[in-house]
Coordinates of C-alpha atoms in Angstrom, one line a residue:
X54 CA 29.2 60.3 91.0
X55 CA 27.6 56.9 91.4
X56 CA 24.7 57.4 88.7
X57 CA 22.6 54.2 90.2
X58 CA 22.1 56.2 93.3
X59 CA 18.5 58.6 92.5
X60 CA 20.1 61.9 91.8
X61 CA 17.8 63.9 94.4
X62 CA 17.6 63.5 97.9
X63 CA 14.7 65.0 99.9
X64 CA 15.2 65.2 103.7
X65 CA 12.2 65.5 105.6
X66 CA 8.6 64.0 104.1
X67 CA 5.9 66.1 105.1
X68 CA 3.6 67.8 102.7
X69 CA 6.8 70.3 101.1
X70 CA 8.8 67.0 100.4
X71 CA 6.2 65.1 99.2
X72 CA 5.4 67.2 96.3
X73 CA 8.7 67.3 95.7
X74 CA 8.9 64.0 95.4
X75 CA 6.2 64.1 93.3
X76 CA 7.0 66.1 91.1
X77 CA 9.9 65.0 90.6
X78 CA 8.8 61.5 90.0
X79 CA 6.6 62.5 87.4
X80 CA 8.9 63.9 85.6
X81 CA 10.7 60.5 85.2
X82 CA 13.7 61.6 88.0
X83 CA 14.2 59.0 90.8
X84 CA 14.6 60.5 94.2
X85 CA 15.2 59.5 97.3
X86 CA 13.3 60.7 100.4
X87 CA 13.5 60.0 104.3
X88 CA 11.9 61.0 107.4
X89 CA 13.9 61.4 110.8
X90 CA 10.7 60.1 112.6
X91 CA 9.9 56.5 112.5
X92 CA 6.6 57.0 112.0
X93 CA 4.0 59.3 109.9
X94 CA 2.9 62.1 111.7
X95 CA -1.1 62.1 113.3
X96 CA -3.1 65.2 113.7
X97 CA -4.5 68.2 111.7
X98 CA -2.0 70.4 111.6
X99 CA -2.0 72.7 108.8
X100 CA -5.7 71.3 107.8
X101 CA -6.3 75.0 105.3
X102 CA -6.1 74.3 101.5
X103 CA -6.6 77.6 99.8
X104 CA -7.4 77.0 95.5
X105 CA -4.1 77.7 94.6
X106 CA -3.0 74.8 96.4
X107 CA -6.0 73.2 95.1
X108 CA -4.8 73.5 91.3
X109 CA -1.7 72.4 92.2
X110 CA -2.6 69.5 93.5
X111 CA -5.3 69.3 90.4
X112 CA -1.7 69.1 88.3
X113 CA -0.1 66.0 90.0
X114 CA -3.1 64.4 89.4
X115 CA -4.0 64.1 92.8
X116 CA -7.9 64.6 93.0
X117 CA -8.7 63.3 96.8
X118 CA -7.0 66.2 98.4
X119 CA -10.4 68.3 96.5
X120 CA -12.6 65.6 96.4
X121 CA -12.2 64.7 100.3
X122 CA -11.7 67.5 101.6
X123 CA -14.3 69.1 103.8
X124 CA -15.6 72.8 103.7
X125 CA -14.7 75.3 106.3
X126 CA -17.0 75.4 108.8
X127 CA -18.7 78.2 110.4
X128 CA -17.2 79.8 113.7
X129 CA -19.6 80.3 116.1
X130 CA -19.0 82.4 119.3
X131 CA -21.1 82.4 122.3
X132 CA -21.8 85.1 124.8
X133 CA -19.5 84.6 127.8
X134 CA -20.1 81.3 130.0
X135 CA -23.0 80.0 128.0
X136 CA -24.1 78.0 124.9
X137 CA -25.8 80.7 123.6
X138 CA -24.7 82.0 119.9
X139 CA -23.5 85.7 119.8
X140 CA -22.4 85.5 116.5
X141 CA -21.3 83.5 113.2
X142 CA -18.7 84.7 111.0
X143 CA -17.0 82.7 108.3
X144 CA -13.0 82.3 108.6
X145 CA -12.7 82.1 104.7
X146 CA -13.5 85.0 102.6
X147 CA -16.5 83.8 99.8
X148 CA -15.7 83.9 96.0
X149 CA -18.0 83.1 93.6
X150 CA -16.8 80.5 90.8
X151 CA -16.3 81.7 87.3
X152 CA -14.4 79.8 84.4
X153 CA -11.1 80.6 85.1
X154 CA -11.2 79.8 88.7
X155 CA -13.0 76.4 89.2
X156 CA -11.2 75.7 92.7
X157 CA -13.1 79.0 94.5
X158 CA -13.7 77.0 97.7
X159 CA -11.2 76.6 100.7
X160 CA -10.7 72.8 101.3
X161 CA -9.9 71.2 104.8
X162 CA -7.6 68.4 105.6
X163 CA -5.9 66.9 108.3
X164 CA -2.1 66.8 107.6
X165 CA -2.0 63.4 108.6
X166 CA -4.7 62.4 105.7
X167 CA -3.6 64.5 103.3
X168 CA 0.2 62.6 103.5
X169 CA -0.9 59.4 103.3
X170 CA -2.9 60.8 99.6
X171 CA 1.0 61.5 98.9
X172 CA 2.6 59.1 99.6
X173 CA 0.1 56.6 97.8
X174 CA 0.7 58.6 95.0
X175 CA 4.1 58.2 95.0
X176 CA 4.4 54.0 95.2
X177 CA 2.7 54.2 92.1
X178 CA 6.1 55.3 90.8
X179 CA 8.1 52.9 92.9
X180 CA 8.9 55.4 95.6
X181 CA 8.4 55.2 99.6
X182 CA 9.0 57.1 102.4
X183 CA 12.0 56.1 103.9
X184 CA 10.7 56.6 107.9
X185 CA 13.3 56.8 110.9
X186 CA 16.0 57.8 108.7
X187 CA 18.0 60.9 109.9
X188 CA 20.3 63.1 108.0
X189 CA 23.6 63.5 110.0
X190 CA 25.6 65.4 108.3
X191 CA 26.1 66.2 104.5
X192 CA 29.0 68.0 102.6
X193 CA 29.1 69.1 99.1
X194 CA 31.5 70.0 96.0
X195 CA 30.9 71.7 92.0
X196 CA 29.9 67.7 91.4
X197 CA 27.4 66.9 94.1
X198 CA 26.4 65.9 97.6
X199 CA 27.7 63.8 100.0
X200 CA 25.1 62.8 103.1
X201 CA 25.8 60.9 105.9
X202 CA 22.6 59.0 106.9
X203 CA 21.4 57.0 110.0
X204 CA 19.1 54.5 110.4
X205 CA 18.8 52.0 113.6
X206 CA 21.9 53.0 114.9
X207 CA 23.7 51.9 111.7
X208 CA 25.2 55.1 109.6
X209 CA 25.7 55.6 106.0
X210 CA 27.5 57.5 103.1
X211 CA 25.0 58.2 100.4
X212 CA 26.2 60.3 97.3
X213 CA 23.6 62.4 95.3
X214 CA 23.7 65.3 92.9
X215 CA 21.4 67.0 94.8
X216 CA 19.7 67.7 98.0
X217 CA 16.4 69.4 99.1
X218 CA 15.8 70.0 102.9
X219 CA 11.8 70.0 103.7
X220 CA 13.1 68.8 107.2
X221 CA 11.3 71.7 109.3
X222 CA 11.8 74.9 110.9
X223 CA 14.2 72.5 114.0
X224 CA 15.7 71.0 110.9
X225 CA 19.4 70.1 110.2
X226 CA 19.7 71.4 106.6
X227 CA 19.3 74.9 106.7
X228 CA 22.0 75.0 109.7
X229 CA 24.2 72.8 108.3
X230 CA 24.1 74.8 104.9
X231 CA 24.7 78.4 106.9
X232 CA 21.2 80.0 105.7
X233 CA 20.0 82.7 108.3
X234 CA 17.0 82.9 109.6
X235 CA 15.8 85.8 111.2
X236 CA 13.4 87.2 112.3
X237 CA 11.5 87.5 115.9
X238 CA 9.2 85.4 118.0
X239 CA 6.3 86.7 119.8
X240 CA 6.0 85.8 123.5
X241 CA 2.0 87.6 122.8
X242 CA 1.0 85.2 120.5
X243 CA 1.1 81.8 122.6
X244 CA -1.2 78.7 121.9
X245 CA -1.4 75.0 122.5
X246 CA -2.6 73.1 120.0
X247 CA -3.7 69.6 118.6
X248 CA -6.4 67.1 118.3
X249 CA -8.7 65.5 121.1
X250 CA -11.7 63.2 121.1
X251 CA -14.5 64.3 123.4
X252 CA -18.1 65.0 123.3
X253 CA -20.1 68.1 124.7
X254 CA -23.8 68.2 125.2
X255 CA -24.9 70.8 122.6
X256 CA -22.1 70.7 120.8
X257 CA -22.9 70.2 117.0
X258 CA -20.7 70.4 114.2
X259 CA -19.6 74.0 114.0
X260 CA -15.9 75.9 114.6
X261 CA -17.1 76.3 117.9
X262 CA -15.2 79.5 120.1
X263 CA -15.4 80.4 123.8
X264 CA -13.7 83.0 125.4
X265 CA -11.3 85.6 124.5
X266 CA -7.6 86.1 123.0
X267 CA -6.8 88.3 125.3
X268 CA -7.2 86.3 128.5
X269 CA -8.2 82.3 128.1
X270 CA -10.1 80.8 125.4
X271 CA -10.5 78.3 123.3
X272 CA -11.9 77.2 119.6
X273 CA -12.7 73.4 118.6
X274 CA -13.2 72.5 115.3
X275 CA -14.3 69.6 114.2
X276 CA -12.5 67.0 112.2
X277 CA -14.6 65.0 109.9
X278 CA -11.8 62.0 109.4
X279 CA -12.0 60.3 112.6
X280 CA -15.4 60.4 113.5
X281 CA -17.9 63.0 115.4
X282 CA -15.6 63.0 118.4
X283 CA -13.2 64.3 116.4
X284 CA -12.1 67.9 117.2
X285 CA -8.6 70.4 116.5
X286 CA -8.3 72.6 119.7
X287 CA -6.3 75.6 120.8
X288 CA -6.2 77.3 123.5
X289 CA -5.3 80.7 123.8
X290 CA -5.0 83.9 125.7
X291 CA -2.6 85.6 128.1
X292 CA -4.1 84.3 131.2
X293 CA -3.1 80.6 130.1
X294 CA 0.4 78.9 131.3
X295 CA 1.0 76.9 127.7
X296 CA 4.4 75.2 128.8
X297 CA 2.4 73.5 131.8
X298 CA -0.9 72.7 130.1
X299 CA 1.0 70.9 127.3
X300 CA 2.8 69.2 129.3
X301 CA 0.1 67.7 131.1
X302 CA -2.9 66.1 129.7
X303 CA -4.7 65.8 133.1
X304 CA -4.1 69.9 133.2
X305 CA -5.0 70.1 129.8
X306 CA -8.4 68.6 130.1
X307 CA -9.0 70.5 133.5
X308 CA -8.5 73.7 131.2
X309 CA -10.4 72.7 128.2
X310 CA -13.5 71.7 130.3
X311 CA -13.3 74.6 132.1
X312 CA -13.5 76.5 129.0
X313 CA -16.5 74.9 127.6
X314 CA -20.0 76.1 129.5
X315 CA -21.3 72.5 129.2
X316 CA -21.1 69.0 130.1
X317 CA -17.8 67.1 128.3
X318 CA -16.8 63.5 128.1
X319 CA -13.1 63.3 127.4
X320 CA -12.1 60.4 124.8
X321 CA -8.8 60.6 124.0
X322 CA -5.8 63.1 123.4
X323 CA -4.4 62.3 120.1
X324 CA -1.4 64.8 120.0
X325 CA -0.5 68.6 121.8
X326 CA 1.9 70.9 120.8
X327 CA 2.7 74.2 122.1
X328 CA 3.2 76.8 119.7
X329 CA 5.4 80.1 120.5
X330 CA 4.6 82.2 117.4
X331 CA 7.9 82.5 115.3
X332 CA 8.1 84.4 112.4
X333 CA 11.5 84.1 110.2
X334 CA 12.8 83.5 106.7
X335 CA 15.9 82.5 105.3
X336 CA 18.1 84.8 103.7
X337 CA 18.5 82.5 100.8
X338 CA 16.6 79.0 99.5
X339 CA 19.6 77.6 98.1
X340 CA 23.3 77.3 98.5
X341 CA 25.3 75.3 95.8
X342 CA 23.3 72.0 95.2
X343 CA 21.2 71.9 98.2
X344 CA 18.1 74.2 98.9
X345 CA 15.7 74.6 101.4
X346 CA 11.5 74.8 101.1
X347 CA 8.6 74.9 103.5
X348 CA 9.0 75.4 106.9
X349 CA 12.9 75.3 106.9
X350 CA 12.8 78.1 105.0
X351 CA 10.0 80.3 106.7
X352 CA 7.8 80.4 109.3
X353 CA 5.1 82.6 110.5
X354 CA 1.9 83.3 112.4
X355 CA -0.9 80.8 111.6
X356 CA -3.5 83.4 111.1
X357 CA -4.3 83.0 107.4
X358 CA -3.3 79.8 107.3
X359 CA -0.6 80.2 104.3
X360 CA 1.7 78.0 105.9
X361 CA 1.2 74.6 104.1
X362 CA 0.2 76.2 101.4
X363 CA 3.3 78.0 100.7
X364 CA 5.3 74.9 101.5
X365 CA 4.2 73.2 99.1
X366 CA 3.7 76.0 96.5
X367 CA 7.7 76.3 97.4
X368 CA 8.1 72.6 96.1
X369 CA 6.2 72.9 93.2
X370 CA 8.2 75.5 91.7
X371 CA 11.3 74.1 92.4
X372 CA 10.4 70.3 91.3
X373 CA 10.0 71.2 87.6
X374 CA 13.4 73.0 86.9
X375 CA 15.2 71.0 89.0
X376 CA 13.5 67.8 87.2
X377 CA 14.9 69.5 83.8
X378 CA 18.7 70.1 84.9
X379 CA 18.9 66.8 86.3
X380 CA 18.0 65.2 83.0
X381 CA 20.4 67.7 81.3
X382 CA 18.1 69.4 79.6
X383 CA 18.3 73.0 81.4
X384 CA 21.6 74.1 82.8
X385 CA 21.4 74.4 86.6
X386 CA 21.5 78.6 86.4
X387 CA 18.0 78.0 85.5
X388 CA 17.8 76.4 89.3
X389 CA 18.7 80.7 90.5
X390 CA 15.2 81.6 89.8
X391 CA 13.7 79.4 92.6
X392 CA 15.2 81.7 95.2
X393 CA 14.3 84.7 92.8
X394 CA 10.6 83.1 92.3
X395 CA 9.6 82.5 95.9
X396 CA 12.1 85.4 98.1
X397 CA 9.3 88.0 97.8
X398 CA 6.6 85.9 97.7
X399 CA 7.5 84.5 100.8
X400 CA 8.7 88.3 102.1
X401 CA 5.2 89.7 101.5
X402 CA 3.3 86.5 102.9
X403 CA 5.1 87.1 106.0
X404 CA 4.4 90.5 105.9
X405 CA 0.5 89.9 105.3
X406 CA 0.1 87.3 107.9
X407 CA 1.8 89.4 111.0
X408 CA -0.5 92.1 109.9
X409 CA -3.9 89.6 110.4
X410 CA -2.1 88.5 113.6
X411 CA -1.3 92.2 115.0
X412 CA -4.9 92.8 114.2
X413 CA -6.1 89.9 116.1
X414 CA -3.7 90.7 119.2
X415 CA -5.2 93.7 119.4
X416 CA -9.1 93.3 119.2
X417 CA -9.4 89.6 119.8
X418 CA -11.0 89.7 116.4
X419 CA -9.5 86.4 114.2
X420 CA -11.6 86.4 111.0
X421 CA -11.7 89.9 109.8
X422 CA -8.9 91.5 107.3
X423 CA -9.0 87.8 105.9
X424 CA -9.6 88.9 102.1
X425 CA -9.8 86.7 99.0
X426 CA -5.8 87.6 98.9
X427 CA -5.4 84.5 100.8
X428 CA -7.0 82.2 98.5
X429 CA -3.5 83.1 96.8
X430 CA -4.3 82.9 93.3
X431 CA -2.5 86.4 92.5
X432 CA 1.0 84.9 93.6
X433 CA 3.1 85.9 90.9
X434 CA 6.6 86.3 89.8
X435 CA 6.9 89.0 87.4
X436 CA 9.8 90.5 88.1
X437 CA 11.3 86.8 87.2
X438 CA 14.2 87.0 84.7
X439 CA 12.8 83.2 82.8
X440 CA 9.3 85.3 82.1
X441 CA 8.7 87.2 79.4
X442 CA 6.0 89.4 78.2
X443 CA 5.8 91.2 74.7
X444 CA 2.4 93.1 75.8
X445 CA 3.6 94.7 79.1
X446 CA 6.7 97.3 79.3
X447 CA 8.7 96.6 82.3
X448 CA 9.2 99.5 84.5
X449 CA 12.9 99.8 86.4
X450 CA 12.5 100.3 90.2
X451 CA 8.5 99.0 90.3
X452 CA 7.8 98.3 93.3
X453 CA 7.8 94.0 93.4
X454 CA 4.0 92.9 94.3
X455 CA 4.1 89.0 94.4
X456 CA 1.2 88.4 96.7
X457 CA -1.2 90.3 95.1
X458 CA -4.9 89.9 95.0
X459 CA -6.0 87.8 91.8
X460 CA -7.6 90.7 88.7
X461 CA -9.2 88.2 86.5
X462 CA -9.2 92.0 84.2
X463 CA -5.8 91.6 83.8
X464 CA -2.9 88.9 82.9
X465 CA 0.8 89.0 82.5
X466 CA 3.6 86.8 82.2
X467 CA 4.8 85.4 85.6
X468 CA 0.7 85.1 86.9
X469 CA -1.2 82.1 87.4
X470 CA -2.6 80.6 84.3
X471 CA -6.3 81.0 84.2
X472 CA -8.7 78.3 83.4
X473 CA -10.9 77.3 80.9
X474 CA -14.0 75.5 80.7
X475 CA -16.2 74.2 77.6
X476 CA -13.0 73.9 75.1
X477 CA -14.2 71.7 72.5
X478 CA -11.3 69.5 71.1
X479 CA -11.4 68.9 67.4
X480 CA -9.0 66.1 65.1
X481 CA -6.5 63.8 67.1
X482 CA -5.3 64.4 71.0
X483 CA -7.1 63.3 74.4
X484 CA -11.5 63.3 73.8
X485 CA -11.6 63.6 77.6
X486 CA -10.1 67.4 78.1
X487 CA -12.4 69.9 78.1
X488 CA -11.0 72.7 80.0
X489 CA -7.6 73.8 79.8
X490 CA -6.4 73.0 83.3
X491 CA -6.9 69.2 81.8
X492 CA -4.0 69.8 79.6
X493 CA -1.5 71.5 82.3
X494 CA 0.9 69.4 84.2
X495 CA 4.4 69.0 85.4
X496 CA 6.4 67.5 83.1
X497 CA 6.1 69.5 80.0
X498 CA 5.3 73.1 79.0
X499 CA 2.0 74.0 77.5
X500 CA 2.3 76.5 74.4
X501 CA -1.4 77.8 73.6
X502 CA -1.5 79.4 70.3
X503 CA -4.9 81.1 69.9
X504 CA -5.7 81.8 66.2
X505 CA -8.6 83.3 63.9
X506 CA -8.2 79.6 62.2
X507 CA -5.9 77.0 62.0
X508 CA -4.2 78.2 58.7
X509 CA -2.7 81.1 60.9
X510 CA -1.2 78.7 63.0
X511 CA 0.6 76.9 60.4
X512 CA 4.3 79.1 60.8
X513 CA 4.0 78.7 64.4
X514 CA 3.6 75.0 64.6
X515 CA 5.9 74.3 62.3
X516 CA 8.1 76.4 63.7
X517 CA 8.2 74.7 67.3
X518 CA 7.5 70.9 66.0
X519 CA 10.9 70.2 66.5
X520 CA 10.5 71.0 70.4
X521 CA 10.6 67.4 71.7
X522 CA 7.0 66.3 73.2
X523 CA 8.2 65.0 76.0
X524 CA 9.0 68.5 77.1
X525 CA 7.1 70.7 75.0
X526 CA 3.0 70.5 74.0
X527 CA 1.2 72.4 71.7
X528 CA -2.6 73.4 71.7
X529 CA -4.5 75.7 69.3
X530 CA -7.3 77.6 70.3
X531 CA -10.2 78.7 67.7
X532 CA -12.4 81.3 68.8
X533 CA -15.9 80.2 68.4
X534 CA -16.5 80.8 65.0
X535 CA -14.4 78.8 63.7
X536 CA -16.0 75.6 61.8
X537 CA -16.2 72.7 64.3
X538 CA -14.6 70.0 61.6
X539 CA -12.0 66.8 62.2
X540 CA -8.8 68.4 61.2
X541 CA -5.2 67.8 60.4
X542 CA -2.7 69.6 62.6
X543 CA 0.9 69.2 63.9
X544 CA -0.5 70.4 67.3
X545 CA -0.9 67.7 70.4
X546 CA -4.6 69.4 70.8
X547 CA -7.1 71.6 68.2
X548 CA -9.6 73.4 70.7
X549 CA -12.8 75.3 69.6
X550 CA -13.7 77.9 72.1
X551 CA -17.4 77.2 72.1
X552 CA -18.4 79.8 74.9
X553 CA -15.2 81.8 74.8
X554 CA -14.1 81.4 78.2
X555 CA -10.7 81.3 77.5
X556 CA -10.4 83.8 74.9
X557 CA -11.8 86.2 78.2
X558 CA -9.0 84.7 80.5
X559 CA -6.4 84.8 78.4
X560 CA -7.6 88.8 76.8
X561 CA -7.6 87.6 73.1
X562 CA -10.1 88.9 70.4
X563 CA -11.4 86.2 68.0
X564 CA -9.7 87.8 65.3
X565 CA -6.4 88.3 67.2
X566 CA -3.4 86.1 66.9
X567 CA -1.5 85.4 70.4
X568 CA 0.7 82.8 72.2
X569 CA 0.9 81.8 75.6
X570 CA 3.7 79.6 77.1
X571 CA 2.3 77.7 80.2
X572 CA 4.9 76.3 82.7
X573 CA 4.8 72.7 84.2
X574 CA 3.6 75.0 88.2
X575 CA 0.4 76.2 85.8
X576 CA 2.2 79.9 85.4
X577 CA 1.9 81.9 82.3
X578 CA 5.8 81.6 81.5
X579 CA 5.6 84.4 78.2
X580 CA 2.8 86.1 76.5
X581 CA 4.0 86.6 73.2
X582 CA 3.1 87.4 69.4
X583 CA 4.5 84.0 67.6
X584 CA 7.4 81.6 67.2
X585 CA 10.1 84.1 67.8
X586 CA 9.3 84.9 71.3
X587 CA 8.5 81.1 72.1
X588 CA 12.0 80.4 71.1
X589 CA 13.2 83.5 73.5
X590 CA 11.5 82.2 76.0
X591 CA 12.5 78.5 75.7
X592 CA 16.4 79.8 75.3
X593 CA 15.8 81.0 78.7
X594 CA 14.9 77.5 80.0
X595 CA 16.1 74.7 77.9
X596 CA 19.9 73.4 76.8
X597 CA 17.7 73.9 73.3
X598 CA 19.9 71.2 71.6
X599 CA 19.1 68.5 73.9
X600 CA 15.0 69.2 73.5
X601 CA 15.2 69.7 69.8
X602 CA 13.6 66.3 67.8
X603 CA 16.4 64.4 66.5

């Protein structure tokens, strides 16, 4: 294996490979990354960024995608062939913010923004998209991958140790590696869809909805980016012929004005696509040295909008342990527990979005049964064999729940890892973190040893200090009682937990001793009494010789 050539290759550089990328960059592994299409993509797309996406993306360290993101807006419906409002109904179920969850707001984007955010982020670590590059062929062996690239007519061998297709539902990786992916496609659930520029008198700033899903209709939403013409369309219902409207802007515009019960000025048609509902998963996200995520591994019905988000949820947990076994410090069975991690997460999001669709099918309904579930914050992989939990007594045959609904009352190893506002940090380490999703990111693990006082943290430090930091940060948190003084510690971070928010999240009395391994995705990795389940949990991950201090 040629080790100057970047020892990942990611095919395919829409949102799924980009974290990937990412994540992978961050963690100090070069990667290489094309794009069949010579240039980015334009349009909304997949706009719907539910706050588990959010915190990933809080993480990377990319704050635009919360910071410029828009709010949901309102869908308004009118009575048939008029302007005036029969109802308003929110598409996003409402949460109220507590500590542990400070991303409690659903965040619209436009895919096309929200890529260049990525790939801005990546130049900053020397790494571009590689556009009108197109993946031929690849073959593979025990020792790595073989791809046979095109560019301008002009092919190429490239050798790689390992490959990630993000290349798409039409994609050539899955095929080429032999995945399945079944499923069904529903000729019932039919749309075209994309953005347009037009103005309507009376038309303010709403998710505006005329008509029915039954017979013809259509929603417009508006799309802050690119000015108050700005608007994502589809069109739906039975009545409709998609395969002629898209094909056709002249048609297309025909329909959409006669849709609309007021006067419209047509701008422009940025992009259409017509969209046969498909809903399909591999059988498998990896084969040898090559795996699949996002939409080359699944697809589904748009209702719920889970699509992006699971794409890149996908990435995220396979970025950090592949980012560890190509630096040789986890062996590459660790890389099983991807597929194990994301099968029924995937399984049951399929599951939950047909069910929203069927619903909608069948009383033209789109925004009810949309419950907090979707913000997907109780995604979880418990049943994972790298997790492990000394408080919680694993029942054999229990039935797997991975896309459960988030129960701030209760926490176990393989959930999300809760937040934490109002940490006061005490002695040496970063003055600027004050919540404990300011000490989470991908390159490391996060051990959090709460404590009565720092004297009871003493065997436990000292008996992980020889974790190398690179890989491995430790944080001690003091209930609130504890005397706020500067302080000597072998810990990265001393934290005082002035209003005991994290104490609450994480279910630890003040007088309690408790330790909590967070994983580079922000999941609670082990819940554990002291150093000798850290180490049984790290044996799980780590080659421990090669992350021990020298």
């Amino acid at each position: 294996m040629n080790n100057i050539q970047p020892p990942v290759l990611i095919v395919g550089a829409g949102p799924a490979g980009l974290v990937a990328a990412l994540t992978l960059v961050q963690n100090g592994v070069r990667v290489r990354i094309i794009d069949k299409d010579p240039n980015p993509r334009i349009g909304q797309r997949g706009p719907g960024i539910w706050p588990r996406s959010l915190e990933l993306f809080n993480f990377l360290n990319v704050p635009e995608v919360n910071d410029q993101g828009k709010l949901t807006p309102l869908i308004r419906s009118y009575k048939p062939g008029t302007l005036e409002p029969l109802a308003e109904t929110s598409v996003v179920p409402h949460m109220d913010p507590t500590p542990a969850v400070p991303f409690h707001l659903t965040k619209v984007m436009g895919q096309q923004f929200l890529d260049v955010i990525l790939r801005r982020h990546l130049e900053k670590f020397s790494c571009s998209v590689e556009m009108g590059t197109e993946l031929l062929s690849f073959e593979q062996s025990d020792q790595g991958v073989t791809a046979v690239l095109a560019k301008n007519g002009i092919s190429e061998t490239f050798d790689t140790e390992w490959m990630i297709g993000a290349d798409g539902a039409k994609g050539v990786v899955r095929k080429q590696l032999g995945l399945t992916f079944l499923g069904e496609t529903r000729d019932d659930a039919w749309i075209v869809t994309g953005d347009i520029r037009l103005k309507g008198v009376g038309l303010d700033r709403y998710w505006h909805r005329f008509g029915n899903f039954h017979e013809r209709g259509i929603s417009l939403r508006p799309t802050d980016e690119v000015g108050e013409d700005g608007w994502q369309f589809f069109l739906f219902g039975q009545k409709l012929d998609m395969t002629k409207i898209a094909q056709s802007e002249e048609l297309l515009f025909q329909t959409v004005a006669s849709l609309i019960p007021t006067e419209v000025t047509f701008n422009k048609l940025v992009w259409v696509s017509e969209l046969r509902t498909n809903i399909r998963m591999v059988n498998k996200f990896s084969e040898g040295r090559v795996f699949v995520a996002g939409d080359a591994a699944h697809v589904h019905s748009p209702t719920g909008g889970q699509g992006l988000n699971s794409s890149v949820q996908d990435a995220f947990n396979l970025g950090w342990k592949l980012a560890l076994v190509a630096k040789g410090l986890a062996d590459k069975s660790l890389l099983e527990t991807y597929n194990a991690e994301r099968f029924p997460v995937i399984s049951e999001m399929l599951d939950m979005t047909t069910s929203i669709l069927n619903h909608a099918m069948k009383t033209g309904e789109m925004t009810s049964r949309r419950t907090p579930i979707l913000f997907m914050l109780g995604v979880n992989c418990r049943s994972s064999s790298i997790v492990l939990d000394e408080f919680v007594t694993q029942v054999e045959g229990k039935p797997i729940n991975a896309y459960g609904m988030l129960d701030e009352g209760h926490l176990e190893a393989g959930d999300r890892a809760p937040d934490a506002s109002n940490v006061l940090q005490v002695g040496r380490g970063e003055s600027n973190v004050d919540t404990l999703f300011g000490l989470y990111r991908p390159w490391y693990h996060t051990v959090l040893v709460f404590v009565p006082s720092l004297v009871d943290a003493t065997p436990i430090l000292g008996a992980l200090e020889a974790f190398d930091k690179s890989v491995v940060r430790l944080a001690v948190i003091l209930p609130s009682s504890a005397p706020v003084t500067t302080v000597a510690s072998p810990a990265d971070h001393v934290f005082v937990d002035q209003e005991s928010y994290a104490h609450s999240a994480y279910h630890v009395e003040a007088n309690q001793t408790k330790v909590f391994v967070i994983r580079p995705d922000g999941v609670v990795g082990a819940i554990v009494n002291g150093e000798g389940g850290v180490k049984k949990y790290f044996s799980r991950i780590f080659c421990e010789s090669n992350v021990l201090r020298l």
